Coordinates of C-alpha atoms in Angstrom, one line a residue:
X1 CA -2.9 1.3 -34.1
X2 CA -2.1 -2.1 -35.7
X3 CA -1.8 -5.1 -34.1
X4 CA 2.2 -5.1 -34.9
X5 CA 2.4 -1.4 -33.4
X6 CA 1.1 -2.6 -30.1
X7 CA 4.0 -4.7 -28.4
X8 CA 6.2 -1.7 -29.2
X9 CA 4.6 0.7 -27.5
X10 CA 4.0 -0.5 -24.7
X11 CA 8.2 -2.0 -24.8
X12 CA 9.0 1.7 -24.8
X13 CA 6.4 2.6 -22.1
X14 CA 8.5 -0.3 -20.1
X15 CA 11.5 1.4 -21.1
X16 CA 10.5 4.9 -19.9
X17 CA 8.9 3.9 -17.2
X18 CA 12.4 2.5 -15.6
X19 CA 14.1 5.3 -17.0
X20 CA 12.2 7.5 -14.8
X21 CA 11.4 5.6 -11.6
X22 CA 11.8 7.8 -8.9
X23 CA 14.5 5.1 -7.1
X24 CA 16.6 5.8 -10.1
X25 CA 16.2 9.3 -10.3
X26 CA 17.3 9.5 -6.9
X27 CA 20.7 8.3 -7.8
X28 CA 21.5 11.6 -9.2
X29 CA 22.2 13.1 -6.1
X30 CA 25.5 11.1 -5.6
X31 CA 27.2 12.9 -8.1
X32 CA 27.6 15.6 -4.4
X33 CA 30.3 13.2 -4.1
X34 CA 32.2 14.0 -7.0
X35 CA 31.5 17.6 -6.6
X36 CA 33.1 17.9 -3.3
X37 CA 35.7 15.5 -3.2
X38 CA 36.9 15.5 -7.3
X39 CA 36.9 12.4 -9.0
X40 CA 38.3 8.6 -8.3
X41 CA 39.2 5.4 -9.4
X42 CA 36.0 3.3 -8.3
X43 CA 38.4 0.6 -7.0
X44 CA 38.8 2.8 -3.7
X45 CA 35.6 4.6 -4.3
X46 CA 33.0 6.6 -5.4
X47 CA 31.4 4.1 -7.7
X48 CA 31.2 0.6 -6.3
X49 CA 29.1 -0.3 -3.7
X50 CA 31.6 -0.5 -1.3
X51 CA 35.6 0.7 -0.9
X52 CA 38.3 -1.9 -0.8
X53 CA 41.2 -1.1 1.5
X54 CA 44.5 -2.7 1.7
X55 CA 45.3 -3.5 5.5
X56 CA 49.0 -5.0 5.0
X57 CA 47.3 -8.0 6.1
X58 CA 45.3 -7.9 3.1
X59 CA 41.9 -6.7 1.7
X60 CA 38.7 -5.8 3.1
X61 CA 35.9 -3.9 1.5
X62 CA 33.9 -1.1 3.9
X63 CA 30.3 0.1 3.1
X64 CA 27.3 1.9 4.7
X65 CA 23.8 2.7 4.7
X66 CA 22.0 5.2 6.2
X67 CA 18.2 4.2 6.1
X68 CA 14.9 6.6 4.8
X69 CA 13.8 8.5 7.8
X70 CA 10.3 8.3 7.5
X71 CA 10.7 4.6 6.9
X72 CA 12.2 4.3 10.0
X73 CA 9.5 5.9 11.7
X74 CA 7.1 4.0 10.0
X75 CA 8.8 0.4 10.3
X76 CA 11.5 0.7 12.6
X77 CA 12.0 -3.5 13.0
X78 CA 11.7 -3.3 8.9
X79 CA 14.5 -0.6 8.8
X80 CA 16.7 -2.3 11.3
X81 CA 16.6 -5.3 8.9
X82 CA 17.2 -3.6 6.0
X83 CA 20.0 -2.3 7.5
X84 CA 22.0 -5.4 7.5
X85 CA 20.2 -6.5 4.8
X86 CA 22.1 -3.4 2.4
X87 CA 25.0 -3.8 3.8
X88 CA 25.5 -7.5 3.3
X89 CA 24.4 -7.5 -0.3
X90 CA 26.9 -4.8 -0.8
X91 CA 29.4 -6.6 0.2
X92 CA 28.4 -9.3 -1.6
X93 CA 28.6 -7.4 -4.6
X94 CA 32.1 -6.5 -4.1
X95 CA 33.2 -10.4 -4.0
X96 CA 33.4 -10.5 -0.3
X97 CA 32.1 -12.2 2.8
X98 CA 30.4 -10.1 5.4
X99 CA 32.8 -9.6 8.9
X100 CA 30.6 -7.7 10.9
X101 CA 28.1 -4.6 11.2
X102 CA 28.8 -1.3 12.6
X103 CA 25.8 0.6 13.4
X104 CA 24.0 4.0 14.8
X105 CA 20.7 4.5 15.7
X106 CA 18.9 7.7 17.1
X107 CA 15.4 7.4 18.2
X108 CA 13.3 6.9 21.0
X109 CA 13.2 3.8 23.3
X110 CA 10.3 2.2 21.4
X111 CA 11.8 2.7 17.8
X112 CA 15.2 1.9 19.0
X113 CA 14.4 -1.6 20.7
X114 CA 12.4 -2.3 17.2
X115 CA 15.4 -0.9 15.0
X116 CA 17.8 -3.1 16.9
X117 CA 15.5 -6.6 16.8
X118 CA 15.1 -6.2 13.2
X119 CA 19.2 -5.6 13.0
X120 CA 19.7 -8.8 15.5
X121 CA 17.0 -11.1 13.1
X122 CA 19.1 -10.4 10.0
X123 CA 22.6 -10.7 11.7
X124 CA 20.9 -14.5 12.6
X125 CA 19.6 -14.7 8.6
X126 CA 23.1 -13.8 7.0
X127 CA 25.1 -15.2 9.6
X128 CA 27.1 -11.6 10.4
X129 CA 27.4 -10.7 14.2
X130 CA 26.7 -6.7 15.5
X131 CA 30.1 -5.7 16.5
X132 CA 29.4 -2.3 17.9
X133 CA 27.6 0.9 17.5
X134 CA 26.2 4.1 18.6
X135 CA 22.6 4.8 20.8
X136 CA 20.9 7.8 21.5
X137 CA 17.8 8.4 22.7
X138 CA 15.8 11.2 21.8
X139 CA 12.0 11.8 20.7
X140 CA 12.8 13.6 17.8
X141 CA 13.0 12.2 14.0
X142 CA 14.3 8.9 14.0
X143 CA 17.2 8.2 12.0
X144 CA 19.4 4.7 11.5
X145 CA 22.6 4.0 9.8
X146 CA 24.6 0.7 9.9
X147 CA 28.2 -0.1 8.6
X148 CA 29.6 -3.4 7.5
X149 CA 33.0 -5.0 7.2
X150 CA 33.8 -7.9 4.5
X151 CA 36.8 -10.3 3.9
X152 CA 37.9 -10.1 0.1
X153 CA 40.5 -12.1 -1.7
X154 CA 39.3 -10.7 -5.2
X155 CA 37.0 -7.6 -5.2
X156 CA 34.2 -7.5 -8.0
X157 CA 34.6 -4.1 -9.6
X158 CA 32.9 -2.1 -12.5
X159 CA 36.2 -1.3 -13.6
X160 CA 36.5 -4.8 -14.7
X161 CA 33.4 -4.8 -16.8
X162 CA 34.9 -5.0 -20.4
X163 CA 32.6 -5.7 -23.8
X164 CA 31.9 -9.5 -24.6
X165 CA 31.3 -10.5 -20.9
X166 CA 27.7 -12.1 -20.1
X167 CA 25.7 -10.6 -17.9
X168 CA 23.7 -12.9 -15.4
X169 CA 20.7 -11.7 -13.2
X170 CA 20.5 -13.9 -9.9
X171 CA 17.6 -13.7 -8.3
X172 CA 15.5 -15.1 -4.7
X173 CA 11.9 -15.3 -6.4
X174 CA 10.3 -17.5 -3.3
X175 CA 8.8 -14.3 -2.1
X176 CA 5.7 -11.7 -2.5
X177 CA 6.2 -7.9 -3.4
X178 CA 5.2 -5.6 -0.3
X179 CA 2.3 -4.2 -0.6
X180 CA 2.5 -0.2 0.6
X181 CA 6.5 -0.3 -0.9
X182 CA 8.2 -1.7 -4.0
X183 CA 10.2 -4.2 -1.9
X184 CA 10.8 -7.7 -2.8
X185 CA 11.0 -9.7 0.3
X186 CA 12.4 -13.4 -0.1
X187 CA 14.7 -13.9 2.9
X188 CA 11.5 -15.5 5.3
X189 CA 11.2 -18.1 2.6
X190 CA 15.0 -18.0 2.3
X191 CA 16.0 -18.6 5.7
X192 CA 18.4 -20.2 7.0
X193 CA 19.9 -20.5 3.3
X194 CA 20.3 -16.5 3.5
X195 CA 23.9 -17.0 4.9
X196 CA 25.0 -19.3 2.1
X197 CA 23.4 -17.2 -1.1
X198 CA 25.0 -14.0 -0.2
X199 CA 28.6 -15.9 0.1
X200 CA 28.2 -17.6 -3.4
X201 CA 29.9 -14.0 -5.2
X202 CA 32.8 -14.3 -3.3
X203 CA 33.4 -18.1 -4.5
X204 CA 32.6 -17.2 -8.0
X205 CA 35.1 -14.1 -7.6
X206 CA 37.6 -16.5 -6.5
X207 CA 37.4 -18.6 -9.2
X208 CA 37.1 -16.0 -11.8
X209 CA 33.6 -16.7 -12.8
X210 CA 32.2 -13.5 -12.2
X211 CA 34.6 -10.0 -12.6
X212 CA 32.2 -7.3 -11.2
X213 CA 28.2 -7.5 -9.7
X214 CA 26.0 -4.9 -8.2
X215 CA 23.0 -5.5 -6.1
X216 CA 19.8 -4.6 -7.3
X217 CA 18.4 -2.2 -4.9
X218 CA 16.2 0.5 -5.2
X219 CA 17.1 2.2 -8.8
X220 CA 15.3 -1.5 -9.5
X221 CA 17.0 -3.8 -12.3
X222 CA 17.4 -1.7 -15.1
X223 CA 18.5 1.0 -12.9
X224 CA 21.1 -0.8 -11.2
X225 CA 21.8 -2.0 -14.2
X226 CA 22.9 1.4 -15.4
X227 CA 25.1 2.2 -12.5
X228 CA 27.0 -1.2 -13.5
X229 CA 27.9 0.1 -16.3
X230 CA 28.2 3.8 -16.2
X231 CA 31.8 3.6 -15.4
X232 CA 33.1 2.6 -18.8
X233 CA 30.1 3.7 -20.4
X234 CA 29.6 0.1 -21.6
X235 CA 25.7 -1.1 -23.2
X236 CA 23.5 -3.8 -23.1
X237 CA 20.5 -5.1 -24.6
X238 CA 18.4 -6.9 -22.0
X239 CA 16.2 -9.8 -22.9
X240 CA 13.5 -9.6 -21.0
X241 CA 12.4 -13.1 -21.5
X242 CA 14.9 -14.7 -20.1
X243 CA 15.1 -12.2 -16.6
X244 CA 14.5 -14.7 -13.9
X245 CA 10.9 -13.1 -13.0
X246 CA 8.7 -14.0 -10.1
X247 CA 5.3 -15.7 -11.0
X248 CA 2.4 -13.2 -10.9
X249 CA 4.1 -10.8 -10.4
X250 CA 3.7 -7.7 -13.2
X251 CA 7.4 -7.2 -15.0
X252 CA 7.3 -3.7 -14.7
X253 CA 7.0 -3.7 -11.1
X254 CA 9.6 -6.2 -10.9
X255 CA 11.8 -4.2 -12.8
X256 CA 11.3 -1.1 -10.5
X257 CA 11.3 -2.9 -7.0
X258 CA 14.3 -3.5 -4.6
X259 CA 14.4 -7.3 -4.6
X260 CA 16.1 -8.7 -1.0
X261 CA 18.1 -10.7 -3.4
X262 CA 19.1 -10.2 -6.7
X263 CA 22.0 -9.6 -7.9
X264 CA 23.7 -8.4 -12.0
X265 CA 27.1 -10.2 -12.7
X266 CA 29.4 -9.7 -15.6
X267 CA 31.1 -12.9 -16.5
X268 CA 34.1 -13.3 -18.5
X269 CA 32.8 -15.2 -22.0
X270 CA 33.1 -18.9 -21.7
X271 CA 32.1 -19.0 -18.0
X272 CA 28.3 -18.5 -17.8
X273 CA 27.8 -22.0 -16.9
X274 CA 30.0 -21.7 -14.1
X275 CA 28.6 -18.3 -13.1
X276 CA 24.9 -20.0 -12.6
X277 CA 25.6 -23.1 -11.5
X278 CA 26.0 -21.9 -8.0
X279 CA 22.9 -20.3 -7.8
X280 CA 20.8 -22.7 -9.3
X281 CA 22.5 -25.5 -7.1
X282 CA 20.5 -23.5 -4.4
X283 CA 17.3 -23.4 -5.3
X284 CA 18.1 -19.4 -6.9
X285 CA 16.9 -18.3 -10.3
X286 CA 20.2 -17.3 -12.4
X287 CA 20.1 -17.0 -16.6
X288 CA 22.1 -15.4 -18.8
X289 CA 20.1 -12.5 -20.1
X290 CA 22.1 -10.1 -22.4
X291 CA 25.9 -9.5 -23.4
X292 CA 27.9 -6.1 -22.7
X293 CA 28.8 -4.2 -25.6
X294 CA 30.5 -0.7 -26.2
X295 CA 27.5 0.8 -27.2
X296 CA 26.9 2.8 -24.1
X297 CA 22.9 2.3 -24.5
X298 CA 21.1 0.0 -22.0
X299 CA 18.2 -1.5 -24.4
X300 CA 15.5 -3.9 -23.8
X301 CA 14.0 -6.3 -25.6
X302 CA 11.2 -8.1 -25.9
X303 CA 10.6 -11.1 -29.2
X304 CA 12.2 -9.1 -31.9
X305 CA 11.1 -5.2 -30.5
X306 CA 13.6 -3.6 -28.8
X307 CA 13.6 -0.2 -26.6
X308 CA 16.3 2.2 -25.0
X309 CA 15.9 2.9 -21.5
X310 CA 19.4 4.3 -20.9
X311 CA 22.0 6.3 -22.9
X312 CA 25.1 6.5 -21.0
X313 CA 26.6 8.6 -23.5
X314 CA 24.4 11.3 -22.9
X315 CA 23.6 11.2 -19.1
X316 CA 25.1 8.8 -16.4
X317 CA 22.8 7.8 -13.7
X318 CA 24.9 8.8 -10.4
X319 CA 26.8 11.9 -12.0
X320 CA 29.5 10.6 -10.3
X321 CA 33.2 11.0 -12.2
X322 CA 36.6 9.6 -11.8
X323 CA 40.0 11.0 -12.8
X324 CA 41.5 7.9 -14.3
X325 CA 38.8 8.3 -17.9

């Protein structure tokens, strides 16, 4: 192997090794949805990360999360967090600002009163009360599922995702990885500014600096990345060099983990100042790091290699369909 040869292979071990993480994999198993219910316009849902409804009043946008059993009986106080934590950033994602959670738990005493002061130290974080829910308690399996509520003038949607837009990553990198799970964890370092990052979407939404987002969660970047643009079966080549990256941190695991914050915008051209302005302003990593296209592949690059990771013509990553194509 020459020298020259090197960088590439190891680009397209990068690429296949996001292309087959298990978190994205797992996305395959939404396309259920489809199967039982037909396909939709991703406005209302399946597709975004939440549904916006019209309540002659105006709009809100509904989501949910139902939590990994066996991390909620290994970290209930983690999973009650995380909870919120979902929820919020989908909404977030959709343009909104979080109303309230909704949430469920069934477990025993011990897990539940965990479960529900993780959920209470987030609500304080993101600055979202509990508005109700559901307990019962039972020694069996645990199992958590939380619902949230969000205030939207003008939703962020893949269907708006059209071909010359930028595409910004946003990223919380004042954090460390977890060490027995590929999570991300920033909002301890965060704080009291968690309230305030997860509203900046909705003010760039309103302004018309961002048109669609999606949370990064745990399909990781590139993953999430995919979903974004599965819809229109839109591309991307990714700079890797300019994704806001946390120090020592290895890219690859970056690229795979669920990151508490970070965030992929589409921003109509002209307006990618605008778009990272707001995130920058506090103390958040935001870049520009690649521009949609119509190619339908999601590619990466790295100095003048580049790699596919995704081919949306081929295979989608949800297997989700709409009837409006």
């Amino acid at each position: 192997m020459t020298p020259a040869e090197a960088p590439v292979r190891d680009l397209h071990a990068l690429a296949r090794r996001v292309a087959t993480h298990p978190g994205t994999r797992g996305k395959a198993a939404i396309g259920l949805v489809s199967e039982v219910f037909g396909g939709a316009d991703w406005l209302r849902g399946p597709g975004d990360d939440g549904a916006v409804v019209e309540t002659g009043g105006g709009r809100v946008v509904a989501c949910g999360e139902a939590l990994w059993p066996p991390f909620v009986a290994r970290d209930p106080w983690g999973a009650g967090f995380a909870a919120v934590l979902t929820n919020v950033n989908d909404v977030a994602a959709m343009g909104a600002e979080p109303l309230g959670i909704v949430n469920t738990v069934s477990a025993s005493e011990g897990h539940a009163r965990a479960a529900l002061e993780g959920m209470r130290h987030a609500c304080a974080l993101f600055d979202v009360p509990v508005l109700g829910g559901h307990l019962t308690s039972h020694d069996g399996e645990p199992s958590i599922s939380a619902f949230a509520l969000g205030a939207v003038d003008q939703p962020l949607s893949v269907t708006r995702v059209a071909p010359g837009q930028g595409l910004v990553v946003a990223a919380a990198l004042d954090g460390t990885m977890r060490p027995d799970f590929p999570f991300f964890p920033a909002f301890e370092q965060r704080g009291g500014r968690c309230a305030g990052d997860v509203r900046v979407l909705a003010a760039l939404a309103r302004r018309g600096a961002a048109v669609a987002a999606k949370d990064v969660s745990m399909a990781g970047l590139v993953g999430s990345l995919a979903m974004l643009l599965e819809w229109g079966t839109f591309g991307v080549e990714v700079d890797l060099d300019a994704v806001p990256t946390p120090a020592g941190v290895d890219l690859g695991d970056w690229l795979t983990c669920f990151p508490s914050f970070c965030f992929l915008l589409c921003v109509p051209p002209g307006r990618e100042a605008d778009a990272v302005g707001p995130f920058r302003a506090r103390g958040l990593e935001a870049a520009v790091v690649g521009r949609i296209d119509e190619t339908g592949r999601v590619r990466l690059r790295r100095g003048d290699e580049v790699a596919d990771a995704f081919d949306l013509t081929r295979e989608g990553v949800t297997r989700l369909t709409r009837d409006d194509r």
